[in-house]
Amino acid sequence: MVAKKNDGKQLAQNKKASHDYFIEETFEAGMVLMGTEIKSLRNGRANIGDSFATIRNGEIFIHNMHISPFEQGNIHNPTDPTRARKLLLHKAQIHKLLGLSKQEGYAIVPLKIYVRNGYAKLLIGLGKGKKQYDKRDTAAKRDAQRDIQRALREKQKVAR
């Protein structure tokens, strides 16, 4: 079987998620899309930066995920690019997420969108909110690691 061009390719990523949350557990969810939304996704026309997930009546929905309308689409396409979209998870996973997200400081955060076996998937994570000092500490560790890598590269250049 020939793999499709976009299989496994990351289509959208929420870079703010790792900055604002400690991601403790991740789940892969399918998405219920309408019309030509999958074509827009494959073109990379999605934004999950401001999106969040909620659980209502035993179903999980993603809100504020922006999928731009497909230009060559027909008139039956959804008109609202930020409509709530249903996510497909097993009932046990939804119950687990519901129980964990009820705890203080936890949220269900979308991390990235990708295509697997021709289906659009959304990686969601259970995140605990970071305090301001945690964000500064993470940035300081990242800068220190970058300085170490830079020093090692310089040392390897001199050794040659």
Short mmCIF file of N, CA and C in Angstrom, two decimals, residues 21-22 24-25 97 99-109 126-129:
data_model
loop_
_atom_site.label_atom_id
_atom_site.label_comp_id
_atom_site.label_asym_id
_atom_site.label_seq_id
_atom_site.Cartn_x
_atom_site.Cartn_y
_atom_site.Cartn_z
N TYR A 21 1.42 24.91 30.07
CA TYR A 21 0.97 23.75 30.81
C TYR A 21 2.08 22.71 30.96
N PHE A 22 2.01 21.97 32.08
CA PHE A 22 2.77 20.73 32.22
C PHE A 22 1.87 19.64 31.64
N GLU A 24 0.73 16.11 31.22
CA GLU A 24 0.94 14.89 32.00
C GLU A 24 0.56 13.63 31.25
N GLU A 25 -0.46 13.71 30.39
CA GLU A 25 -0.89 12.53 29.66
C GLU A 25 -1.47 12.98 28.32
N LEU A 97 -10.58 11.28 31.28
CA LEU A 97 -10.32 12.71 31.10
C LEU A 97 -11.25 13.56 31.94
N GLY A 99 -12.71 12.77 34.80
CA GLY A 99 -12.32 12.70 36.21
C GLY A 99 -11.07 13.51 36.50
N LEU A 100 -10.09 13.43 35.62
CA LEU A 100 -8.83 14.15 35.85
C LEU A 100 -8.97 15.64 35.63
N SER A 101 -9.80 16.04 34.66
CA SER A 101 -9.92 17.47 34.37
C SER A 101 -10.76 18.21 35.41
N LYS A 102 -11.51 17.49 36.23
CA LYS A 102 -12.30 18.12 37.29
C LYS A 102 -11.40 18.61 38.43
N GLN A 103 -10.18 18.07 38.51
CA GLN A 103 -9.26 18.49 39.56
C GLN A 103 -8.83 19.93 39.30
N GLU A 104 -8.47 20.60 40.38
CA GLU A 104 -8.10 22.02 40.30
C GLU A 104 -6.83 22.20 39.46
N GLY A 105 -6.88 23.11 38.51
CA GLY A 105 -5.71 23.47 37.72
C GLY A 105 -5.48 22.63 36.48
N TYR A 106 -6.34 21.66 36.19
CA TYR A 106 -6.16 20.81 35.02
C TYR A 106 -7.06 21.26 33.88
N ALA A 107 -6.57 21.08 32.66
CA ALA A 107 -7.33 21.43 31.46
C ALA A 107 -7.01 20.43 30.36
N ILE A 108 -7.94 20.30 29.42
CA ILE A 108 -7.73 19.45 28.25
C ILE A 108 -7.27 20.36 27.13
N VAL A 109 -6.03 20.17 26.69
CA VAL A 109 -5.38 21.09 25.76
C VAL A 109 -5.06 20.36 24.45
N LEU A 126 -3.64 16.24 28.77
CA LEU A 126 -4.14 16.69 30.05
C LEU A 126 -3.05 17.54 30.66
N GLY A 127 -3.32 18.83 30.78
CA GLY A 127 -2.28 19.76 31.23
C GLY A 127 -2.62 20.41 32.55
N LYS A 128 -1.59 20.58 33.36
CA LYS A 128 -1.73 21.32 34.62
C LYS A 128 -1.09 22.68 34.39
N GLY A 129 -1.82 23.73 34.69
CA GLY A 129 -1.36 25.08 34.42
C GLY A 129 -0.07 25.43 35.13
#
